[in-house]
Tab-separated table of C-alpha atoms in Angstrom:
chain	number	residue	atom	x	y	z
A	1	MET	CA	137.517	330.031	-23.642
A	2	PRO	CA	140.660	328.386	-22.124
A	3	VAL	CA	142.487	329.211	-25.070
A	4	VAL	CA	141.183	332.956	-24.772
A	5	LEU	CA	142.422	333.156	-21.145
A	6	ALA	CA	145.787	331.694	-21.914
A	7	LEU	CA	146.216	334.080	-24.717
A	8	LEU	CA	145.087	337.137	-22.149
A	9	TYR	CA	147.600	335.719	-19.635
A	10	VAL	CA	150.378	336.031	-22.025
A	11	LEU	CA	149.383	339.480	-23.208
A	12	CYS	CA	149.079	340.567	-19.351
A	13	HIS	CA	152.789	339.199	-18.750
A	14	GLY	CA	153.826	340.844	-21.865
A	15	VAL	CA	152.321	344.273	-20.385
A	16	VAL	CA	154.142	343.867	-17.095
A	17	VAL	CA	157.344	343.012	-19.134
A	18	ALA	CA	157.195	346.173	-20.747
A	19	PHE	CA	156.030	348.776	-18.072
A	20	TRP	CA	157.302	347.279	-14.963
A	21	PRO	CA	160.389	346.061	-15.473
A	22	GLY	CA	162.288	346.434	-12.068
A	23	PRO	CA	165.447	345.898	-11.637
A	24	ALA	CA	165.215	342.312	-11.026
A	25	GLY	CA	162.022	341.278	-13.079
A	26	GLU	CA	159.623	340.863	-10.113
A	27	GLY	CA	156.607	341.529	-12.209
A	28	SER	CA	157.660	338.584	-14.489
A	29	PHE	CA	158.428	336.532	-11.633
A	30	VAL	CA	154.936	336.314	-10.402
A	31	PHE	CA	153.629	335.547	-13.823
A	32	LEU	CA	156.262	332.641	-14.192
A	33	THR	CA	155.348	331.353	-11.085
A	34	ALA	CA	151.605	331.578	-11.363
A	35	ALA	CA	151.728	329.934	-14.905
A	36	PRO	CA	152.750	326.249	-13.505
A	37	VAL	CA	150.405	326.779	-10.500
A	38	LEU	CA	147.237	327.695	-12.649
A	39	ALA	CA	148.636	324.316	-14.833
A	40	ALA	CA	148.621	322.216	-11.686
A	41	LEU	CA	145.201	323.763	-10.465
A	42	ALA	CA	143.758	322.338	-13.898
A	43	CYS	CA	145.147	318.970	-13.659
A	44	LEU	CA	143.757	318.723	-10.108
A	45	TRP	CA	140.416	319.749	-11.501
A	46	ARG	CA	140.523	316.988	-14.268
A	47	ALA	CA	141.681	314.252	-11.697
A	48	ARG	CA	138.433	314.489	-9.956
A	49	ARG	CA	136.515	313.523	-13.437
A	50	ASP	CA	138.950	311.479	-14.833
A	51	ARG	CA	140.230	307.537	-14.870
A	52	ALA	CA	143.625	308.531	-15.411
A	53	ALA	CA	143.526	310.467	-11.896
A	54	LEU	CA	146.560	309.639	-10.441
A	55	GLY	CA	148.472	310.922	-13.860
A	56	TRP	CA	147.044	314.115	-13.424
A	57	ARG	CA	147.828	314.493	-9.702
A	58	ALA	CA	151.228	313.152	-10.449
A	59	THR	CA	151.766	315.889	-12.991
A	60	ALA	CA	150.255	318.619	-11.001
A	61	LEU	CA	152.886	317.845	-8.150
A	62	ALA	CA	155.647	318.294	-10.566
A	63	LEU	CA	154.346	321.779	-11.705
A	64	LEU	CA	154.192	322.454	-8.069
A	65	LEU	CA	157.842	321.407	-7.561
A	66	TRP	CA	158.829	323.637	-10.650
A	67	ALA	CA	156.735	327.071	-9.342
A	68	GLY	CA	158.829	326.392	-5.989
A	69	GLY	CA	162.023	326.382	-7.852
A	70	MET	CA	160.794	329.631	-9.883
A	71	ALA	CA	159.523	331.380	-6.438
A	72	VAL	CA	163.112	330.813	-4.794
A	73	ASN	CA	164.768	332.212	-8.083
A	74	MET	CA	162.697	335.089	-7.356
A	75	ALA	CA	163.649	335.228	-3.674
A	76	ASP	CA	167.122	335.119	-4.939
A	77	ALA	CA	166.661	337.766	-7.465
A	78	ILE	CA	165.211	340.207	-5.092
A	79	GLY	CA	167.902	339.468	-2.332
A	80	ALA	CA	165.303	337.847	0.084
A	81	GLY	CA	167.418	334.600	-0.178
A	82	ARG	CA	170.784	333.293	1.027
A	83	ALA	CA	173.497	333.153	-1.451
A	84	ASP	CA	174.815	329.610	-0.102
A	85	LEU	CA	171.568	328.007	-0.108
A	86	THR	CA	169.086	329.444	-2.393
A	87	PRO	CA	170.617	328.578	-5.620
A	88	ARG	CA	170.961	324.959	-4.461
A	89	VAL	CA	167.218	324.813	-3.162
A	90	SER	CA	166.246	326.171	-6.492
A	91	LEU	CA	168.555	323.551	-8.316
A	92	LEU	CA	166.940	320.839	-6.255
A	93	LEU	CA	163.191	321.417	-6.800
A	94	TYR	CA	164.102	322.080	-10.822
A	95	VAL	CA	165.442	318.399	-10.620
A	96	ILE	CA	163.026	316.763	-8.645
A	97	TYR	CA	160.277	318.135	-10.820
A	98	GLY	CA	160.656	315.320	-12.951
A	99	VAL	CA	160.647	312.520	-10.583
A	100	PRO	CA	156.860	312.445	-10.658
A	101	LEU	CA	156.318	312.853	-14.083
A	102	VAL	CA	158.945	309.568	-14.428
A	103	PHE	CA	157.103	307.782	-11.848
A	104	ILE	CA	153.876	308.186	-13.776
A	105	LEU	CA	155.411	307.317	-17.305
A	106	ALA	CA	157.228	304.395	-15.853
A	107	ARG	CA	153.932	303.052	-14.138
A	108	ALA	CA	151.956	300.100	-15.612
A	109	ARG	CA	148.210	300.671	-15.140
A	110	ARG	CA	146.425	298.910	-12.062
A	111	GLU	CA	149.194	297.750	-9.617
A	112	ARG	CA	148.860	297.310	-6.166
A	113	TRP	CA	150.089	299.878	-3.660
A	114	THR	CA	153.282	297.748	-2.690
A	115	ILE	CA	154.315	298.154	-6.574
A	116	SER	CA	153.562	301.771	-6.514
A	117	THR	CA	155.453	302.127	-3.499
A	118	ILE	CA	158.583	300.520	-4.880
A	119	ASP	CA	158.327	302.729	-7.968
A	120	GLY	CA	157.854	305.977	-5.756
A	121	LEU	CA	161.430	304.990	-3.607
A	122	MET	CA	163.215	304.417	-7.027
A	123	ALA	CA	161.903	307.585	-8.555
A	124	ALA	CA	162.873	309.438	-5.188
A	125	LEU	CA	166.349	308.110	-5.358
A	126	LEU	CA	166.417	308.621	-8.771
A	127	GLY	CA	165.631	312.199	-8.240
A	128	VAL	CA	168.526	312.423	-5.209
A	129	LEU	CA	171.047	311.050	-7.802
A	130	PHE	CA	170.245	313.491	-10.388
A	131	PHE	CA	170.757	316.295	-7.950
A	132	VAL	CA	174.024	315.303	-6.859
A	133	HIS	CA	175.276	314.905	-10.128
A	134	THR	CA	173.780	318.296	-11.516
A	135	LEU	CA	175.019	320.169	-8.293
A	136	SER	CA	178.541	318.761	-9.171
A	137	PHE	CA	178.614	320.841	-12.155
A	138	ALA	CA	176.907	324.020	-10.526
A	139	ASP	CA	179.696	323.891	-7.939
A	140	ARG	CA	182.418	324.181	-10.305
A	141	ILE	CA	180.876	326.911	-12.440
A	142	ASN	CA	183.343	329.334	-11.352
A	143	VAL	CA	186.044	327.454	-12.036
A	144	ASP	CA	185.338	325.402	-14.823
A	145	ASP	CA	184.530	326.499	-18.229
A	146	THR	CA	182.135	323.498	-19.512
A	147	ALA	CA	180.725	322.886	-16.085
A	148	MET	CA	177.526	325.417	-17.097
A	149	ALA	CA	177.441	323.427	-20.689
A	150	ASN	CA	177.340	320.305	-18.835
A	151	MET	CA	174.620	321.263	-16.043
A	152	ARG	CA	172.570	322.573	-19.336
A	153	ARG	CA	173.267	319.222	-20.957
A	154	MET	CA	171.991	317.256	-18.007
A	155	PHE	CA	168.693	319.136	-18.280
A	156	ASP	CA	168.163	318.817	-21.682
A	157	ILE	CA	168.649	314.838	-21.073
A	158	GLN	CA	165.969	314.963	-18.376
A	159	ASN	CA	163.398	316.911	-20.514
A	160	LEU	CA	164.333	314.595	-23.314
A	161	CYS	CA	163.604	311.587	-21.639
A	162	ILE	CA	160.370	313.082	-20.482
A	163	ALA	CA	159.241	313.923	-23.707
A	164	ALA	CA	159.981	310.727	-25.149
A	165	PHE	CA	158.767	308.556	-22.933
A	166	ALA	CA	155.531	310.218	-22.910
A	167	CYS	CA	155.141	310.155	-26.578
A	168	VAL	CA	155.407	306.615	-26.521
A	169	ARG	CA	152.753	306.265	-23.792
A	170	TRP	CA	150.543	308.250	-25.834
A	171	LEU	CA	151.175	306.487	-28.942
A	172	ALA	CA	150.749	303.070	-27.120
A	173	GLY	CA	147.537	303.920	-24.968
A	174	ASP	CA	144.787	301.910	-25.314
A	175	VAL	CA	142.192	303.401	-22.506
A	176	PRO	CA	140.768	306.535	-24.039
A	177	GLU	CA	141.507	308.425	-20.518
A	178	ARG	CA	144.974	307.344	-20.104
A	179	ARG	CA	145.331	307.990	-23.859
A	180	SER	CA	143.845	311.578	-23.337
A	181	PHE	CA	146.230	312.050	-20.377
A	182	PHE	CA	149.559	311.134	-22.054
A	183	ARG	CA	148.739	312.717	-25.259
A	184	ALA	CA	148.449	316.057	-23.148
A	185	LEU	CA	151.655	315.341	-20.983
A	186	ALA	CA	153.552	314.493	-24.212
A	187	LEU	CA	152.393	317.833	-26.006
A	188	TYR	CA	153.707	319.720	-22.840
A	189	ALA	CA	156.665	317.855	-22.548
A	190	LEU	CA	157.459	318.385	-26.276
A	191	LEU	CA	157.111	322.104	-25.839
A	192	TYR	CA	158.696	322.470	-22.769
A	193	LEU	CA	161.684	320.670	-24.040
A	194	GLY	CA	162.132	323.078	-27.015
A	195	VAL	CA	161.365	326.076	-25.021
A	196	ALA	CA	163.814	325.218	-22.166
A	197	TYR	CA	166.363	324.265	-24.937
A	198	TYR	CA	166.163	327.848	-26.567
A	199	ILE	CA	166.322	329.535	-22.951
A	200	ASN	CA	169.042	327.675	-21.626
A	201	HIS	CA	171.450	327.742	-24.594
A	202	PHE	CA	170.639	331.030	-26.589
A	203	THR	CA	168.987	333.430	-23.566
A	204	ALA	CA	170.856	332.192	-20.785
A	205	GLU	CA	172.873	335.564	-20.481
A	206	GLN	CA	170.057	337.568	-20.135
A	207	SER	CA	168.385	337.902	-16.444
A	208	PHE	CA	164.659	337.357	-15.887
A	209	GLY	CA	162.408	339.856	-16.883
A	210	ALA	CA	162.767	339.886	-20.712
A	211	TYR	CA	160.484	339.158	-23.281
A	212	ASN	CA	161.862	335.703	-23.290
A	213	ASP	CA	159.920	334.952	-20.037
A	214	LEU	CA	156.758	334.807	-22.275
A	215	LEU	CA	157.657	331.575	-23.772
A	216	ILE	CA	158.179	330.187	-20.763
A	217	ASP	CA	154.285	330.589	-19.976
A	218	VAL	CA	153.364	328.750	-22.951
A	219	PRO	CA	154.177	325.031	-22.157
A	220	PHE	CA	152.368	325.396	-18.868
A	221	LEU	CA	149.311	327.526	-20.040
A	222	LEU	CA	148.987	324.864	-23.130
A	223	LEU	CA	148.947	321.761	-20.402
A	224	ALA	CA	146.011	323.966	-18.673
A	225	VAL	CA	144.002	324.304	-21.784
A	226	LEU	CA	144.319	320.386	-22.637
A	227	ALA	CA	143.449	319.356	-19.056
A	228	LEU	CA	140.280	321.588	-19.146
A	229	ARG	CA	139.084	319.949	-22.193
A	230	GLN	CA	137.918	316.487	-21.985
A	231	ALA	CA	137.873	315.666	-25.583
A	232	PRO	CA	139.336	312.274	-26.526
A	233	ALA	CA	142.879	311.928	-27.962
A	234	PRO	CA	142.510	311.838	-31.560
A	235	GLY	CA	144.842	309.329	-33.923
A	236	GLY	CA	145.213	305.582	-33.976
A	237	VAL	CA	146.732	303.284	-31.647
A	238	LEU	CA	149.704	301.145	-31.772
A	239	HIS	CA	149.181	297.270	-32.854
A	240	PRO	CA	147.734	295.597	-29.591
A	241	ARG	CA	150.897	293.437	-29.199
A	242	LEU	CA	153.294	296.777	-29.491
A	243	SER	CA	150.964	298.274	-27.131
A	244	ARG	CA	151.259	295.610	-24.543
A	245	LEU	CA	155.396	295.644	-25.246
A	246	VAL	CA	155.076	299.182	-23.685
A	247	GLN	CA	153.204	298.282	-20.806
A	248	ALA	CA	155.139	295.520	-19.830
A	249	GLY	CA	158.528	297.455	-20.755
A	250	GLY	CA	157.600	300.285	-19.248
A	251	PRO	CA	158.548	299.313	-15.340
A	252	MET	CA	162.001	298.989	-16.782
A	253	ILE	CA	162.532	302.968	-17.063
A	254	LEU	CA	163.235	303.391	-13.389
A	255	PRO	CA	165.822	300.634	-12.924
A	256	LEU	CA	167.489	301.455	-16.188
A	257	LEU	CA	167.467	305.292	-15.141
A	258	LEU	CA	169.056	304.416	-11.613
A	259	LEU	CA	171.733	302.467	-13.441
A	260	VAL	CA	172.872	304.900	-15.627
A	261	VAL	CA	172.572	307.946	-13.271
A	262	GLY	CA	174.321	305.975	-10.483
A	263	ALA	CA	177.369	305.212	-12.751
A	264	LEU	CA	177.538	309.070	-13.423
A	265	VAL	CA	177.787	309.715	-9.802
A	266	VAL	CA	180.222	306.914	-9.064
A	267	ASP	CA	183.346	309.192	-8.690
A	268	HIS	CA	182.024	311.884	-6.323
A	269	ALA	CA	179.228	310.241	-4.530
A	270	ARG	CA	180.236	306.418	-4.545
A	271	PRO	CA	177.707	305.328	-1.705
A	272	LEU	CA	174.891	306.904	-3.427
A	273	ALA	CA	175.817	305.414	-6.605
A	274	LEU	CA	176.055	301.874	-4.743
A	275	ALA	CA	172.621	302.486	-3.329
A	276	GLY	CA	171.408	303.230	-6.663
A	277	PHE	CA	172.637	299.932	-8.093
A	278	VAL	CA	171.236	297.844	-5.028
A	279	VAL	CA	167.738	299.723	-4.901
A	280	ALA	CA	167.738	299.185	-9.224
A	281	THR	CA	168.381	295.557	-8.884
A	282	LEU	CA	166.449	294.572	-5.515
A	283	GLY	CA	163.318	296.975	-6.384
A	284	PHE	CA	162.903	295.576	-9.847
A	285	SER	CA	163.189	291.901	-8.702
A	286	LEU	CA	160.811	292.643	-6.112
A	287	ARG	CA	158.181	294.555	-8.022
A	288	SER	CA	158.098	291.591	-10.747
A	289	THR	CA	157.857	289.031	-7.967
A	290	LEU	CA	154.683	290.973	-6.609
A	291	LEU	CA	153.649	291.608	-10.261
A	292	GLN	CA	154.186	287.886	-11.048
A	293	ILE	CA	152.147	286.788	-7.811
A	294	ASP	CA	149.351	289.281	-8.975
A	295	LEU	CA	149.417	287.510	-12.603
A	296	LEU	CA	148.992	284.188	-10.947
A	297	GLU	CA	146.067	284.946	-8.826
A	298	ALA	CA	144.556	286.845	-11.746
A	299	GLN	CA	144.919	283.352	-13.826
A	300	ALA	CA	143.450	281.369	-11.259
A	301	ARG	CA	140.806	283.521	-11.002
A	302	LEU	CA	140.086	283.283	-14.657
A	303	ASP	CA	140.591	279.541	-14.748
A	304	GLN	CA	137.904	279.173	-12.081
A	305	LEU	CA	135.639	281.805	-14.092
A	306	ALA	CA	136.012	279.411	-17.046
A	307	ARG	CA	134.775	276.768	-15.129
A	308	GLN	CA	132.176	278.232	-13.147
A	309	ASP	CA	128.706	279.632	-13.690
A	310	GLY	CA	128.294	282.920	-12.652
A	311	LEU	CA	125.126	283.207	-11.299
A	312	THR	CA	124.896	280.056	-9.348
A	313	GLY	CA	128.817	279.025	-8.519
A	314	VAL	CA	128.396	275.707	-9.925
A	315	ALA	CA	130.512	274.013	-12.659
A	316	ASN	CA	129.298	275.548	-16.247
A	317	ARG	CA	128.524	273.717	-19.223
A	318	ARG	CA	132.046	273.413	-20.524
A	319	GLN	CA	133.049	271.979	-17.150
A	320	PHE	CA	130.255	269.513	-17.167
A	321	ASP	CA	131.465	268.239	-20.750
A	322	ALA	CA	135.083	267.869	-19.538
A	323	ALA	CA	134.007	266.299	-16.268
A	324	LEU	CA	131.397	263.904	-17.985
A	325	THR	CA	133.972	262.812	-20.569
A	326	SER	CA	136.820	262.385	-17.785
A	327	GLU	CA	134.527	260.190	-15.718
A	328	TRP	CA	133.331	258.242	-18.274
A	329	ASN	CA	136.561	257.450	-19.578
A	330	ARG	CA	137.717	256.532	-16.062
A	331	ALA	CA	134.774	254.248	-15.398
A	332	ARG	CA	135.520	252.310	-19.111
A	333	ARG	CA	139.576	251.826	-17.716
A	334	SER	CA	138.160	250.546	-13.991
A	335	GLY	CA	135.106	248.969	-15.064
A	336	THR	CA	132.967	250.915	-12.619
A	337	GLU	CA	129.381	252.611	-12.869
A	338	VAL	CA	128.625	256.045	-13.561
A	339	GLY	CA	125.367	258.166	-13.124
A	340	LEU	CA	123.955	260.916	-14.482
A	341	LEU	CA	121.204	263.391	-13.158
A	342	LEU	CA	119.387	265.749	-15.186
A	343	VAL	CA	117.408	268.266	-12.984
A	344	ASP	CA	114.547	270.574	-14.610
A	345	ILE	CA	113.108	273.070	-12.129
A	346	ASP	CA	109.372	272.716	-12.929
A	347	HIS	CA	107.494	275.511	-14.533
A	348	PHE	CA	110.196	278.074	-13.897
A	349	LYS	CA	109.244	279.990	-16.944
A	350	ALA	CA	105.833	280.770	-14.856
A	351	PHE	CA	107.592	281.611	-12.060
A	352	ASN	CA	109.986	283.968	-13.917
A	353	ASP	CA	107.447	285.686	-15.619
A	354	GLN	CA	105.244	285.896	-12.478
A	355	HIS	CA	107.638	286.823	-10.062
A	356	GLY	CA	110.317	288.847	-12.642
A	357	HIS	CA	113.840	288.014	-13.381
A	358	PRO	CA	115.729	288.843	-9.952
A	359	ALA	CA	113.362	286.218	-8.536
A	360	GLY	CA	114.235	283.735	-10.804
A	361	ASP	CA	118.031	284.533	-10.448
A	362	ARG	CA	117.530	284.020	-6.727
A	363	CYS	CA	115.549	280.825	-7.553
A	364	LEU	CA	118.189	279.334	-9.571
A	365	GLN	CA	121.133	280.068	-7.088
A	366	ALA	CA	118.834	278.649	-3.967
A	367	VAL	CA	118.147	275.169	-6.061
A	368	ALA	CA	122.346	275.172	-7.185
A	369	ALA	CA	122.905	275.571	-3.411
A	370	VAL	CA	120.647	272.613	-2.188
A	371	LEU	CA	121.834	270.371	-5.186
A	372	GLN	CA	125.360	271.247	-4.298
A	373	ALA	CA	124.833	270.467	-0.524
A	374	THR	CA	122.792	267.291	-1.034
A	375	ALA	CA	125.214	266.007	-3.737
A	376	ASN	CA	128.180	266.547	-1.321
A	377	ARG	CA	130.518	263.672	-2.214
A	378	ALA	CA	133.923	265.071	-3.443
A	379	ALA	CA	133.471	263.162	-6.520
A	380	ASP	CA	130.161	264.493	-7.195
A	381	THR	CA	129.854	267.426	-9.811
A	382	VAL	CA	127.061	269.607	-9.948
A	383	ALA	CA	126.814	271.670	-12.922
A	384	ARG	CA	124.618	274.223	-14.567
A	385	TYR	CA	123.526	272.594	-17.701
A	386	GLY	CA	121.642	275.285	-19.475
A	387	GLY	CA	118.969	277.525	-18.445
A	388	GLU	CA	116.614	276.364	-15.636
A	389	GLU	CA	118.626	272.786	-15.925
A	390	PHE	CA	121.078	271.363	-13.946
A	391	ALA	CA	123.151	268.072	-14.164
A	392	VAL	CA	124.917	265.981	-11.487
A	393	ILE	CA	127.661	263.446	-12.329
A	394	VAL	CA	127.965	260.558	-9.713
A	395	PRO	CA	130.773	258.296	-10.638
A	396	GLY	CA	131.320	255.011	-8.607
A	397	THR	CA	127.762	254.232	-7.338
A	398	SER	CA	125.324	251.636	-7.566
A	399	VAL	CA	122.078	251.987	-9.182
A	400	GLU	CA	120.236	252.207	-5.832
A	401	GLY	CA	122.403	254.800	-4.594
A	402	VAL	CA	122.338	256.940	-8.053
A	403	LEU	CA	118.296	256.610	-7.550
A	404	ALA	CA	118.392	257.240	-3.874
A	405	LEU	CA	120.613	260.678	-4.393
A	406	ALA	CA	117.929	261.710	-7.145
A	407	GLU	CA	115.163	261.325	-4.516
A	408	ARG	CA	117.282	263.246	-2.020
A	409	LEU	CA	117.482	266.136	-4.494
A	410	ARG	CA	114.010	266.275	-5.197
A	411	VAL	CA	112.774	266.218	-1.353
A	412	ALA	CA	115.326	268.738	-0.552
A	413	VAL	CA	114.418	271.348	-3.188
A	414	GLN	CA	110.268	270.547	-2.271
A	415	ALA	CA	111.475	271.525	1.142
A	416	LEU	CA	113.063	274.860	-0.012
A	417	GLN	CA	111.216	278.057	1.095
A	418	LEU	CA	111.585	280.977	-1.117
A	419	PRO	CA	110.025	284.513	-0.262
A	420	GLU	CA	108.040	283.561	-3.753
A	421	GLY	CA	106.689	280.159	-2.708
A	422	ARG	CA	107.649	276.623	-3.143
A	423	VAL	CA	109.239	275.154	-6.356
A	424	SER	CA	109.903	271.495	-7.065
A	425	ILE	CA	111.828	269.858	-10.099
A	426	SER	CA	112.029	266.818	-12.062
A	427	VAL	CA	115.077	264.365	-12.418
A	428	GLY	CA	116.166	262.114	-15.278
A	429	VAL	CA	118.550	259.100	-14.544
A	430	GLY	CA	121.226	257.837	-16.743
A	431	PHE	CA	123.229	254.938	-15.309
A	432	ALA	CA	125.851	252.698	-17.230
A	433	HIS	CA	128.360	250.328	-16.816
A	434	PRO	CA	130.672	252.159	-19.456
A	435	PRO	CA	131.162	248.755	-21.507
A	436	VAL	CA	127.661	248.520	-22.341
A	437	MET	CA	127.450	252.155	-23.931
A	438	ALA	CA	129.742	253.191	-26.395
A	439	THR	CA	129.895	256.849	-25.763
A	440	ALA	CA	129.258	259.090	-22.782
A	441	GLU	CA	126.504	260.866	-25.227
A	442	GLN	CA	124.311	257.855	-24.665
A	443	LEU	CA	124.337	258.376	-21.147
A	444	LEU	CA	123.331	261.691	-21.511
A	445	ALA	CA	120.385	260.542	-23.901
A	446	HIS	CA	119.190	258.222	-21.557
A	447	ALA	CA	119.436	260.791	-18.765
A	448	ASP	CA	117.085	263.462	-20.810
A	449	ALA	CA	114.547	260.750	-21.680
A	450	GLY	CA	114.283	260.216	-18.103
A	451	LEU	CA	113.590	263.899	-17.407
A	452	TYR	CA	111.526	264.013	-20.291
A	453	ALA	CA	109.192	260.860	-18.866
A	454	ALA	CA	109.347	262.999	-15.451
A	455	LYS	CA	107.892	265.790	-16.733
A	456	ARG	CA	105.548	263.834	-19.094
A	457	GLY	CA	104.286	261.989	-15.765
A	458	GLY	CA	103.391	264.907	-13.653
A	459	ARG	CA	106.647	266.522	-12.929
A	460	ASN	CA	108.020	266.738	-9.341
A	461	GLN	CA	109.233	263.106	-9.729
A	462	VAL	CA	112.294	261.044	-10.364
A	463	ALA	CA	112.196	258.925	-13.501
A	464	ALA	CA	114.621	256.503	-15.491
A	465	LEU	CA	114.248	254.832	-18.914
A	466	PRO	CA	114.833	251.130	-19.567
A	467	SER	CA	118.159	250.788	-20.958
A	468	GLY	CA	118.468	247.175	-22.746
A	469	PRO	CA	120.417	244.680	-20.898
A	470	MET	CA	121.473	246.956	-17.954
A	471	GLY	CA	118.431	248.713	-17.838
A	472	PHE	CA	115.810	249.783	-15.431
A	473	SER	CA	113.088	251.850	-14.503
A	474	PHE	CA	111.847	253.635	-11.623
A	475	ALA	CA	109.309	256.698	-11.043
A	476	ARG	CA	107.961	258.259	-7.835
């Protein structure tokens, strides 16, 4: 249906051109202004339903700017504008039409608002510099035969850059919604590039109101159709490393363009050119610093997640293994003691089956919090060993101290009041002067044997098995 409506739009435009030409092409101007407006509305509609909403909104803004330029052209054609101002306003709108597009093409995904603000400022200054440079040609059209050709070339470069960057972002897209957006933008930009080149270079002597105007509708109607269709973008994706390279290199677009355009205007707008150089340098440096901060914070979060159990917040099994090895090696070097407690929640499976998994998760979290609060020395490590089992590493403490801590853990958990009732734990104790045992795995085996003995003895108790010359036996 959108395709049929687009064809009907072009047909109606052709009928108006044929039967209502007018001295200034007023009827054609209406269609030329309405086409980008309709495309902008389609983009805004898509933005409400798409994860690439910012891209669609930026594109809608660009289209509305272009429509404003055409509306000013219409006012000038019918004599409603000012000869000294209207052409400049129209030129400004056509130039800054590219600003939102360059902004979204240079933007990496998921950036903080401060970085987006910096990019927005650089894009806005780029538009101003480009306008000043293009205006320098427009002001010399009547006295310089090459001025018009140079102005057309500047618009060709603008359109070519937008089309090229859009194609690269499309090919490098790895998120379906963003890939679909950049595909739509790339197809639109390529078609707009071709149409604008033909209109500017081969029909420039013709006024508006001719059949050539129908070509101008086509890119906007194509974009509207693509925005209204929510099919995923077809085709393969670049190698992941190349895709990441494009994502990382995208933010360089704005400062590089600022430097290039600043160099072009340095002869006739030196202060603006200097501003472009400064903003390009400081803007890119500042956004890189902010991005580095974000990366460091993200790395810290990932490091924490790699060491922390996601449900209970205590150390996970990987961190437990590393901590046990570290404490064991330290104890061997210094000749000090190291204790290990294995804790199991009694009858947890029955509790989970009776009250449900959410209640089971809350039970695990509550028990972990009690263990963490009770074994609160900086040197102690509380970890989730697996399932309903926890482990507590207790370095630099005597046998009596380890056993006393195990008993405090048992009493604290028994006193814990859950909405579903009370729970208890069984604790197995392992203890050693490292020279007596060859490896940390032996200490873990002794603690596991103690836990098994506690369960076999009736649960809700602390137990440790004899361990040769350094052994002991304890149960309660």
